[in-house]
Amino acid sequence: MTAVNGDQVASDSYDARALQDKWQARWAKEDPFTASEDPADDRPRRYVLDMFPYPSGDLHMGHAEAFAMGDVVARYRFQLGENVLHPIGWDSFGLPAENAAIQRDSHPAEWTYANIETQAESFKRYGVSLDWSRRLHTSDPEYYRWNQWLFLRFFERGLAYRRHGLVNWCPKDQTVLANEQVVQGRCERCDTEVVRRSLNQWYFKITEYADRLLDDMAQLEGKWPERVLLMQRNWIGRSDGADVEFTVEGRGEPVTVFTTRPDTLYGATFFVVAADAELADELCAPEQREEFEAYRAQAAKLTDIERQSTERVKTGAFLGRYAINPVNGERIPVWAADYVLAEYGHGAIMAVPAHDQRDLDFALKFELPVREVVDTGEGDPAETGIATAGEGTLINSGPLNGLAKSDAIPRIIEILEERGTGKSAVNFRLRDWLLSRQRFWGTPIPIIHCPDCGEVAVPDDQLPVKLPENLKGADLAPKGTSPLAAAGDWVNVDCPKCGAAAKRDTDTMDTFVDSSWYYLRYCSPNLDTAPFDTEKVRAWGPIDQYVGGVEHAILHLLYSRFFTKVLHDMGMVDFTEPFTRLLNQGQVINQGKAMSKSLGNGVDLGDEIDKYGVDAVRLTVVFAGPPEEDIDWADVSPAASLKFINRAFRVMAQAGAASEPGADPSTGDLALRKATHQTIDKVTAAVEAYRFNVAIARIMELVTAARKAIDSGPGAADPAVREAAETIAITLSLFAPYVAEEGWERLGHTGSVAIGNWRTADPALLVQESVTCVVQVASKVRDKLEVSPDISEEELERLALASEKVQGFIGGKTIRKVVVRAPKLVNIVVG
RNA sequence: AGGGCCGUAGCCCAACAGGUAGAGGCGCAGAGCUUAGGACUCUGACAGUGCGGGUUCGAAUCCCGUCGGCCCUACCA
């Protein structure tokens, strides 16, 4: 099937390609989707945003789905007559450009900007209602300058800092990765096993905002997908418990441990320090030194994947020291082990083998004592090998004896606080955001390292620190240090403070910095005195509807929320959450699997559009199912969508040929008018509820009803047919913009159908004069009655009992109860 | 290992707050139109909601268990 030909009467045929060219040119000329900044414009403002694309080649099926969904929301708002901001830009820094440049011996900008042009053209063809005047690219110095400016503000506030630490290193990409970019011990980008390296790196102090990132989720409840909120909650990973101080023999300062189970303090039978923590090194007694060093070296060799395997048996080394339990003065041995993490809590734990499986595994391996302090009614952990972590009653615990676990926790914290050896505490799984990258195609970190002054901020008036332009091709190849280090004339500068010879920081920022605030930049994309105009952001923000894939559930969305809060604290934005509502569209897959080159199951968006037209492709992805569900291309039929579009088009064209705009619909066919107004009502409700697939089904019904009215009803000239056809054009404009415009024109209208044309249903046409009431006897349907929708319960009960069929089923049985739900149901319960 | 989401005709999906299981589409069968095919118009058949319990006058919908699929976290103290 092709969209282009057909033997139909010329005036009734829908020629997708011709319409695309025609309306694209019109939209380009008339600019109907540009947001208004006119202060006198008092239409409600609405900010709808799709996650901006990365410019890797042309748009693909995934973009087709995401942008079709976002466009339904934006176009609906345009139809309601609102002042809609629906901008577009490109997330144009990042590794693929750099890799392409190395391969082609060129500059990453060439590949990047060429791809952006291709994608921009594709967006225009795809008919997305975008405001092109606000276009931005994060790789433009005019944009990344403000990354640097923001970095410096963070730096001033102590929210950007540099420290040595064990970091995730991807050996293939030759760069460090944020925690969030490591999935199952592998690089999320290239799937290479990540190794640990100790490096001096820049971090953003996102952990300082952990509580607020968690608490402010209350604002998002019901407006973001529940699973995204859940993933963020898990990722932040708040644990409530207590810090407890243990004295270690031979050390002046006590060692603090974090525990979520301070109630089990009397059951601590040994003490474990992370093997890779400095503390382990410090505590190790001379006679254990050799054994410890050997253990530490062996542990360091393990990859994360090996280390994290739950199957693995516990390993460790005794440090030859003892810690003193602060509540009972007991001496317990101090061990080093790699099952304790240096970066979490204080890098040391009290081990309670009876009630913690990890500690129990360790105790059984090294024959350490196991003492129960909570009676849970289960078997002895020392014998069963199963730690009892549940509820129970405290035993062997001095003053806690007899208390329930939930009462013992606050009680022991009280006791510890009285003695000054502990306090309640909170810990987070969330780590600080590692933002340095040893790659070229990103934002240079605006810091100068001076031998005397240390880390010196590049003064604001010297921003942007632009990327050197003389590096290309092989210069960019990963070497484990940033390629920027090779640009001598770029690196060597004078210290802004003392004027001495100094060097620029040669790392670039994680590209997630770019995307953490771009939605603010759209409000004033060309401003050259600040990252954004705070007044404009006040007028537009926060974003009413954000649309994008669930793959960003943690990374991008968490970072953006963090940035927004920092900017709020700086007084630059007055909201604390950037995205009021979030819609996660699903993936487009094929034959049950993600599309991939190796499987050969890829579907090319351009090919599909050539075959079926933009309208049919858009309609297909939106109609396939609920927006958040994956679409299997093998299960859907763009050919069927095209067929429907043709049906809709013929109705509009025939109605347009038979009547003029402005006909009074009230003289038209009543049944069709009711169908039309039902459709308006139901499509509105479905769109508001993000059930776009259902909205389309409702339009299909109206097309069928109009078809019948033309063929075997009042005929094409009936005013009700015009009303139906206009409603089809208006509602369809959210999903299939080209055919909607063309249909609207055929119906005799001159302007675009897309703006301010949404209609409201006439309530008088929504009322039914009769409804079908189901009469059940013992919950089985036995009769149906046609009744008035406002029938009283008494009347309905009387009618139901009077039914002969019903009487037949009641027989001689006693009526025990009659449930009446007027006007739709009566259930007669017999005994 | 823990947590979450989802199982409805051959297939994709509907079913407002528990109230007639079916809106829409694909596919299939048939009829009209047609030289024929396609296109177009119309008609029809097909499930009792993964499985087992429970609550209720009434369960796809709520609760418990179980099986299957997907996702998240994963030695985080």
mmCIF file of N, CA, C and O in Angstrom, chain A residues 76 79-80 673 676-682 684 688 723 727 730-731 756-766:
data_model
loop_
_atom_site.group_PDB
_atom_site.id
_atom_site.type_symbol
_atom_site.label_atom_id
_atom_site.label_comp_id
_atom_site.label_asym_id
_atom_site.label_seq_id
_atom_site.Cartn_x
_atom_site.Cartn_y
_atom_site.Cartn_z
ATOM 1 N N TYR A 76 -2.697 19.583 22.359
ATOM 2 C CA TYR A 76 -3.944 19.713 23.116
ATOM 3 C C TYR A 76 -3.992 21.087 23.784
ATOM 4 O O TYR A 76 -4.999 21.786 23.766
ATOM 5 N N GLN A 79 -4.624 23.721 21.327
ATOM 6 C CA GLN A 79 -6.043 23.692 20.949
ATOM 7 C C GLN A 79 -6.910 24.385 21.988
ATOM 8 O O GLN A 79 -7.924 24.997 21.659
ATOM 9 N N LEU A 80 -6.508 24.287 23.256
ATOM 10 C CA LEU A 80 -7.278 24.945 24.306
ATOM 11 C C LEU A 80 -7.044 26.451 24.319
ATOM 12 O O LEU A 80 -7.638 27.165 25.124
ATOM 13 N N ARG A 673 -25.444 14.168 15.945
ATOM 14 C CA ARG A 673 -25.012 15.246 16.829
ATOM 15 C C ARG A 673 -24.649 14.688 18.205
ATOM 16 O O ARG A 673 -23.662 15.081 18.809
ATOM 17 N N THR A 676 -21.367 13.021 18.025
ATOM 18 C CA THR A 676 -20.292 14.013 17.951
ATOM 19 C C THR A 676 -19.970 14.565 19.333
ATOM 20 O O THR A 676 -18.799 14.651 19.739
ATOM 21 N N HIS A 677 -20.999 14.926 20.061
ATOM 22 C CA HIS A 677 -20.752 15.529 21.369
ATOM 23 C C HIS A 677 -20.250 14.511 22.391
ATOM 24 O O HIS A 677 -19.447 14.848 23.254
ATOM 25 N N GLN A 678 -20.717 13.280 22.267
ATOM 26 C CA GLN A 678 -20.138 12.204 23.085
ATOM 27 C C GLN A 678 -18.646 12.088 22.800
ATOM 28 O O GLN A 678 -17.829 11.905 23.699
ATOM 29 N N THR A 679 -18.298 12.172 21.516
ATOM 30 C CA THR A 679 -16.899 12.037 21.126
ATOM 31 C C THR A 679 -16.070 13.171 21.718
ATOM 32 O O THR A 679 -14.987 12.934 22.277
ATOM 33 N N ILE A 680 -16.578 14.388 21.616
ATOM 34 C CA ILE A 680 -15.841 15.526 22.182
ATOM 35 C C ILE A 680 -15.589 15.275 23.667
ATOM 36 O O ILE A 680 -14.474 15.434 24.166
ATOM 37 N N ASP A 681 -16.656 14.865 24.341
ATOM 38 C CA ASP A 681 -16.565 14.637 25.778
ATOM 39 C C ASP A 681 -15.555 13.539 26.114
ATOM 40 O O ASP A 681 -14.694 13.702 26.976
ATOM 41 N N LYS A 682 -15.654 12.435 25.406
ATOM 42 C CA LYS A 682 -14.800 11.289 25.723
ATOM 43 C C LYS A 682 -13.361 11.490 25.285
ATOM 44 O O LYS A 682 -12.432 11.048 25.964
ATOM 45 N N THR A 684 -11.831 14.363 25.121
ATOM 46 C CA THR A 684 -11.265 15.306 26.087
ATOM 47 C C THR A 684 -10.845 14.574 27.362
ATOM 48 O O THR A 684 -9.721 14.740 27.847
ATOM 49 N N GLU A 688 -6.990 14.126 28.670
ATOM 50 C CA GLU A 688 -6.633 14.642 30.001
ATOM 51 C C GLU A 688 -6.036 13.534 30.868
ATOM 52 O O GLU A 688 -5.185 13.786 31.707
ATOM 53 N N GLU A 723 -20.680 19.192 11.372
ATOM 54 C CA GLU A 723 -20.242 19.314 12.764
ATOM 55 C C GLU A 723 -19.340 18.136 13.148
ATOM 56 O O GLU A 723 -18.306 18.295 13.799
ATOM 57 N N THR A 727 -15.314 18.233 13.986
ATOM 58 C CA THR A 727 -14.841 17.628 15.235
ATOM 59 C C THR A 727 -13.736 16.608 14.957
ATOM 60 O O THR A 727 -12.756 16.513 15.706
ATOM 61 N N ILE A 730 -10.565 18.578 14.281
ATOM 62 C CA ILE A 730 -10.012 19.199 15.490
ATOM 63 C C ILE A 730 -9.366 18.146 16.398
ATOM 64 O O ILE A 730 -8.224 18.307 16.852
ATOM 65 N N THR A 731 -10.084 17.076 16.653
ATOM 66 C CA THR A 731 -9.544 16.072 17.582
ATOM 67 C C THR A 731 -8.364 15.329 16.951
ATOM 68 O O THR A 731 -7.377 15.024 17.624
ATOM 69 N N GLY A 756 -6.408 26.763 19.201
ATOM 70 C CA GLY A 756 -7.598 27.359 19.809
ATOM 71 C C GLY A 756 -8.934 26.880 19.279
ATOM 72 O O GLY A 756 -9.933 27.595 19.366
ATOM 73 N N ASN A 757 -8.985 25.685 18.724
ATOM 74 C CA ASN A 757 -10.250 25.225 18.147
ATOM 75 C C ASN A 757 -10.968 24.154 18.957
ATOM 76 O O ASN A 757 -12.010 23.656 18.535
ATOM 77 N N TRP A 758 -10.395 23.767 20.092
ATOM 78 C CA TRP A 758 -11.027 22.669 20.844
ATOM 79 C C TRP A 758 -12.450 23.051 21.221
ATOM 80 O O TRP A 758 -12.733 24.211 21.519
ATOM 81 N N ARG A 759 -13.353 22.092 21.185
ATOM 82 C CA ARG A 759 -14.748 22.387 21.491
ATOM 83 C C ARG A 759 -15.163 21.707 22.777
ATOM 84 O O ARG A 759 -14.551 20.723 23.195
ATOM 85 N N THR A 760 -16.188 22.224 23.391
ATOM 86 C CA THR A 760 -16.739 21.552 24.557
ATOM 87 C C THR A 760 -18.089 20.965 24.165
ATOM 88 O O THR A 760 -18.798 21.519 23.322
ATOM 89 N N ALA A 761 -18.395 19.847 24.781
ATOM 90 C CA ALA A 761 -19.641 19.151 24.444
ATOM 91 C C ALA A 761 -20.832 19.924 24.998
ATOM 92 O O ALA A 761 -20.767 20.509 26.081
ATOM 93 N N ASP A 762 -21.911 19.911 24.249
ATOM 94 C CA ASP A 762 -23.170 20.498 24.710
ATOM 95 C C ASP A 762 -23.818 19.501 25.668
ATOM 96 O O ASP A 762 -24.187 18.404 25.255
ATOM 97 N N PRO A 763 -23.947 19.869 26.944
ATOM 98 C CA PRO A 763 -24.468 18.905 27.932
ATOM 99 C C PRO A 763 -25.841 18.371 27.546
ATOM 100 O O PRO A 763 -26.166 17.212 27.834
ATOM 101 N N ALA A 764 -26.615 19.203 26.868
ATOM 102 C CA ALA A 764 -27.956 18.767 26.470
ATOM 103 C C ALA A 764 -27.878 17.578 25.512
ATOM 104 O O ALA A 764 -28.805 16.763 25.439
ATOM 105 N N LEU A 765 -26.754 17.479 24.778
ATOM 106 C CA LEU A 765 -26.630 16.392 23.802
ATOM 107 C C LEU A 765 -25.952 15.157 24.415
ATOM 108 O O LEU A 765 -25.781 14.137 23.751
ATOM 109 N N LEU A 766 -25.559 15.284 25.667
ATOM 110 C CA LEU A 766 -24.907 14.134 26.306
ATOM 111 C C LEU A 766 -25.898 13.277 27.081
ATOM 112 O O LEU A 766 -25.605 12.137 27.420
#
